[in-house]
Short mmCIF file of C-alpha atoms in Angstrom, two decimals:
data_model
loop_
_atom_site.label_atom_id
_atom_site.label_comp_id
_atom_site.label_asym_id
_atom_site.label_seq_id
_atom_site.Cartn_x
_atom_site.Cartn_y
_atom_site.Cartn_z
CA UNK A 11 -5.56 -6.63 9.81
CA UNK A 12 -9.08 -7.68 11.10
CA UNK A 13 -7.73 -9.72 13.61
CA UNK A 14 -5.98 -7.20 15.13
CA UNK A 15 -8.64 -4.68 14.69
CA UNK A 16 -10.81 -6.96 16.21
CA UNK A 17 -8.56 -6.83 19.67
CA UNK A 18 -9.43 -3.47 20.00
CA UNK A 19 -10.90 -2.34 23.31
CA UNK A 20 -13.89 -0.62 21.27
CA UNK A 21 -14.39 -3.24 19.11
CA UNK A 22 -14.43 -6.17 21.11
CA UNK A 23 -18.17 -5.27 21.80
CA UNK A 24 -20.36 -7.17 19.89
CA UNK A 25 -23.07 -4.52 19.15
CA UNK A 26 -19.91 -1.86 18.45
CA UNK A 27 -18.31 -4.67 15.75
CA UNK A 28 -21.84 -4.94 13.70
CA UNK A 29 -22.06 -1.50 13.48
CA UNK A 30 -18.09 -0.81 12.47
CA UNK A 31 -19.55 -4.07 10.32
CA UNK A 32 -22.37 -2.26 8.55
CA UNK A 33 -21.28 1.01 8.47
CA UNK A 34 -17.48 0.52 7.08
CA UNK A 35 -16.83 -2.46 5.83
CA UNK A 36 -20.41 -2.98 4.45
CA UNK A 37 -21.50 0.16 2.94
CA UNK A 38 -18.89 2.82 3.25
CA UNK A 39 -15.77 0.42 1.21
CA UNK A 40 -18.61 -0.33 -1.08
CA UNK A 41 -19.61 3.40 -2.01
CA UNK A 42 -15.91 3.70 -2.33
CA UNK A 43 -15.48 1.40 -4.99
CA UNK A 44 -18.27 2.77 -6.61
CA UNK A 45 -16.58 6.22 -6.50
CA UNK A 46 -12.61 5.66 -7.85
CA UNK A 47 -14.58 4.37 -11.03
CA UNK A 48 -16.73 6.89 -11.55
CA UNK A 49 -14.37 8.73 -13.66
CA UNK A 50 -15.02 5.63 -16.16
CA UNK A 51 -17.94 6.86 -16.13
CA UNK A 52 -17.81 10.69 -17.17
CA UNK A 53 -15.01 9.91 -19.39
CA UNK A 54 -17.23 7.79 -21.33
CA UNK A 55 -19.74 10.25 -21.32
CA UNK A 56 -17.70 12.94 -22.53
CA UNK A 57 -18.04 14.35 -26.47
CA UNK A 58 -14.36 15.45 -26.04
CA UNK A 59 -11.72 13.57 -28.50
CA UNK A 60 -8.73 11.50 -26.79
CA UNK A 61 -5.76 13.82 -27.01
CA UNK A 62 -2.56 11.86 -26.48
CA UNK A 63 -0.54 14.46 -26.48
CA UNK A 64 -2.32 16.55 -23.33
CA UNK A 65 -4.06 15.67 -20.51
CA UNK A 66 -5.20 12.22 -22.05
CA UNK A 67 -1.34 10.99 -22.36
CA UNK A 68 -0.24 12.30 -18.92
CA UNK A 69 -2.89 9.91 -17.26
CA UNK A 70 -1.93 7.09 -19.25
CA UNK A 71 1.73 7.67 -18.29
CA UNK A 72 0.95 8.20 -14.88
CA UNK A 73 -1.48 5.51 -14.84
CA UNK A 74 1.58 2.94 -16.38
CA UNK A 75 3.84 3.73 -14.64
CA UNK A 76 2.23 3.60 -11.07
CA UNK A 77 1.13 -0.23 -12.49
CA UNK A 78 4.70 -1.05 -12.77
CA UNK A 79 5.56 0.08 -9.92
CA UNK A 80 2.94 -2.06 -8.13
CA UNK A 81 3.61 -5.08 -10.60
CA UNK A 82 7.39 -4.90 -9.38
CA UNK A 83 6.95 -4.01 -5.34
CA UNK A 84 4.28 -7.17 -5.32
CA UNK A 85 6.82 -9.54 -6.86
CA UNK A 86 10.02 -8.67 -4.84
CA UNK A 87 7.68 -8.50 -1.47
CA UNK A 88 6.04 -12.28 -2.59
CA UNK A 89 9.45 -13.26 -3.47
CA UNK A 90 10.81 -12.47 0.07
CA UNK A 91 8.20 -13.91 1.63
CA UNK A 92 8.23 -17.35 -0.02
CA UNK A 93 12.59 -17.18 0.58
CA UNK A 94 12.22 -16.25 4.07
CA UNK A 95 9.95 -19.30 5.08
CA UNK A 96 12.42 -21.74 2.70
CA UNK A 97 10.08 -22.09 0.00
CA UNK A 98 11.83 -20.25 -2.70
CA UNK A 99 15.76 -19.73 -3.35
CA UNK A 100 17.42 -17.55 -1.14
CA UNK A 101 18.38 -14.17 -2.37
CA UNK A 102 22.29 -13.83 -1.43
CA UNK A 103 21.77 -9.17 -1.39
CA UNK A 104 18.85 -10.03 0.96
CA UNK A 105 20.80 -11.64 3.67
CA UNK A 106 20.22 -9.18 6.03
CA UNK A 107 16.67 -8.53 5.43
CA UNK A 108 16.20 -11.62 6.50
CA UNK A 109 17.74 -11.64 10.07
CA UNK A 110 15.71 -8.15 9.99
CA UNK A 111 12.57 -9.89 9.08
CA UNK A 112 11.46 -7.57 6.75
CA UNK A 113 12.36 -6.89 2.97
CA UNK A 114 14.46 -3.29 2.90
CA UNK A 115 16.30 -3.42 -0.39
CA UNK A 116 15.01 -3.35 -4.75
CA UNK A 117 12.08 -0.10 -4.58
CA UNK A 118 11.35 -1.23 -0.62
CA UNK A 119 15.07 0.81 -0.10
CA UNK A 120 13.07 4.00 -1.47
CA UNK A 121 9.62 3.64 0.26
CA UNK A 122 8.46 1.20 3.44
CA UNK A 123 5.41 0.67 1.10
CA UNK A 124 5.99 1.22 -2.43
CA UNK A 125 2.53 -1.01 -3.24
CA UNK A 126 0.57 1.23 -1.40
CA UNK A 127 1.89 4.29 -3.11
CA UNK A 128 1.28 2.78 -6.88
CA UNK A 129 -2.07 1.35 -5.44
CA UNK A 130 -3.50 5.17 -5.15
CA UNK A 131 -1.70 6.63 -7.82
CA UNK A 132 -3.13 4.67 -10.19
CA UNK A 133 -6.45 5.51 -8.86
CA UNK A 134 -5.27 9.20 -9.33
CA UNK A 135 -4.17 8.71 -12.57
CA UNK A 136 -7.58 7.21 -12.99
CA UNK A 137 -9.19 10.16 -12.24
CA UNK A 138 -7.48 12.11 -14.48
CA UNK A 139 -9.15 10.66 -17.52
CA UNK A 140 -12.81 12.06 -15.97
CA UNK A 141 -10.14 15.94 -15.85
CA UNK A 142 -9.11 15.10 -19.39
CA UNK A 143 -12.75 14.79 -20.46
CA UNK A 144 -14.31 18.53 -19.30
CA UNK A 145 -14.30 21.42 -21.34
CA UNK A 146 -11.71 22.55 -20.44
CA UNK A 147 -9.92 20.09 -18.83
CA UNK A 148 -11.18 20.44 -14.50
CA UNK A 149 -8.08 19.03 -12.18
CA UNK A 150 -10.92 19.77 -9.63
CA UNK A 151 -13.30 17.96 -10.85
CA UNK A 152 -16.15 16.58 -8.42
CA UNK A 153 -15.63 12.83 -9.51
CA UNK A 154 -11.93 12.94 -7.77
CA UNK A 155 -13.53 12.86 -4.47
CA UNK A 156 -13.13 9.04 -5.07
CA UNK A 157 -9.75 8.74 -5.38
CA UNK A 158 -9.41 11.61 -2.17
CA UNK A 159 -10.99 9.17 0.03
CA UNK A 160 -9.01 6.21 -0.75
CA UNK A 161 -6.04 8.69 -0.31
CA UNK A 162 -7.34 9.22 3.27
CA UNK A 163 -8.22 5.71 3.77
CA UNK A 164 -4.72 4.39 3.30
CA UNK A 165 -3.39 6.99 5.58
CA UNK A 166 -5.19 4.77 8.57
CA UNK A 167 -4.76 1.83 6.29
CA UNK A 168 -0.41 2.32 6.57
CA UNK A 169 -0.57 3.74 10.29
CA UNK A 170 -2.14 0.68 11.82
CA UNK A 171 -0.33 -1.85 9.69
CA UNK A 172 3.07 -0.39 10.64
CA UNK A 173 2.47 -0.77 14.21
CA UNK A 174 1.38 -4.34 14.15
CA UNK A 175 4.91 -4.25 12.04
CA UNK A 176 6.49 -2.71 14.85
CA UNK A 177 5.48 -4.78 17.54
CA UNK A 178 6.37 -7.77 15.44
CA UNK A 179 9.93 -6.49 14.04
CA UNK A 180 12.29 -4.60 16.87
CA UNK A 181 14.36 -3.20 14.38
CA UNK A 182 11.67 -1.69 12.07
CA UNK A 183 12.18 1.37 13.80
CA UNK A 184 15.33 1.74 12.41
CA UNK A 185 13.67 1.36 8.45
CA UNK A 186 10.93 3.75 9.48
CA UNK A 187 13.82 6.82 10.58
CA UNK A 188 15.52 6.13 7.49
CA UNK A 189 13.05 5.61 4.82
CA UNK A 190 9.81 7.15 3.51
CA UNK A 191 6.60 5.43 4.61
CA UNK A 192 5.13 5.40 0.84
CA UNK A 193 6.74 8.08 -2.07
CA UNK A 194 9.49 6.96 -3.55
CA UNK A 195 12.60 9.13 -2.65
CA UNK A 196 15.92 8.04 -1.37
CA UNK A 197 16.90 7.07 2.42
CA UNK A 198 17.65 9.93 4.84
CA UNK A 199 19.89 8.45 6.44
CA UNK A 200 21.79 5.40 6.29
CA UNK A 201 20.14 1.70 7.20
CA UNK A 202 21.78 0.32 10.17
CA UNK A 203 22.53 -3.40 10.21
CA UNK A 204 20.43 -6.16 11.58
CA UNK A 205 22.01 -6.00 15.26
CA UNK A 206 20.05 -9.59 15.87
CA UNK A 207 20.25 -13.44 14.42
CA UNK A 208 17.12 -14.97 13.82
CA UNK A 209 17.18 -18.26 15.55
CA UNK A 210 14.98 -21.00 13.13
CA UNK A 211 11.78 -21.60 15.43
CA UNK A 212 11.78 -17.77 14.70
CA UNK A 213 11.89 -18.14 11.30
CA UNK A 214 8.84 -19.90 11.43
CA UNK A 215 7.35 -18.07 13.26
CA UNK A 216 7.49 -14.84 11.11
#
């Protein structure tokens, strides 16, 4: 994605790219990493005991569910990309997706980016530990700012990723029209079957 981003008319200028590099890549992203881990320090300094049946338990449950979703989604995407490139056996149930060029089965039948959704959920759940450690429990503690900024960052990143994918795969717009972008939920309507057959040359270039 960075290669595509560098072609943006505003970033083709060397000076503009260096400013973007210093402010966003080098500074903002490192500050964001600090902020999303800050809840750990807050929870560590708390004198409140761990309550598995309370807010702490809810945070653990949410984190575990999100972790499993991300692991499964990443594995499904990896398996699809490998088999699409003939580096692993083809999955018969994904026959239409090989023609489309992108995965629409498994967790991707409920969200176009289940791994993105899970990644954000992991850090939101992580911030819940800081909220649970407060006396009384405070879910709007300032230390959640890291997870809030991460969610905002993902909105732009997701839109940018989708703009690239839609240009690469013409049928991706049909997928966008019937499947949630992030939150896992049933499809809005049935996904149309693929209209084109991908040639060997197009498979190699995907």
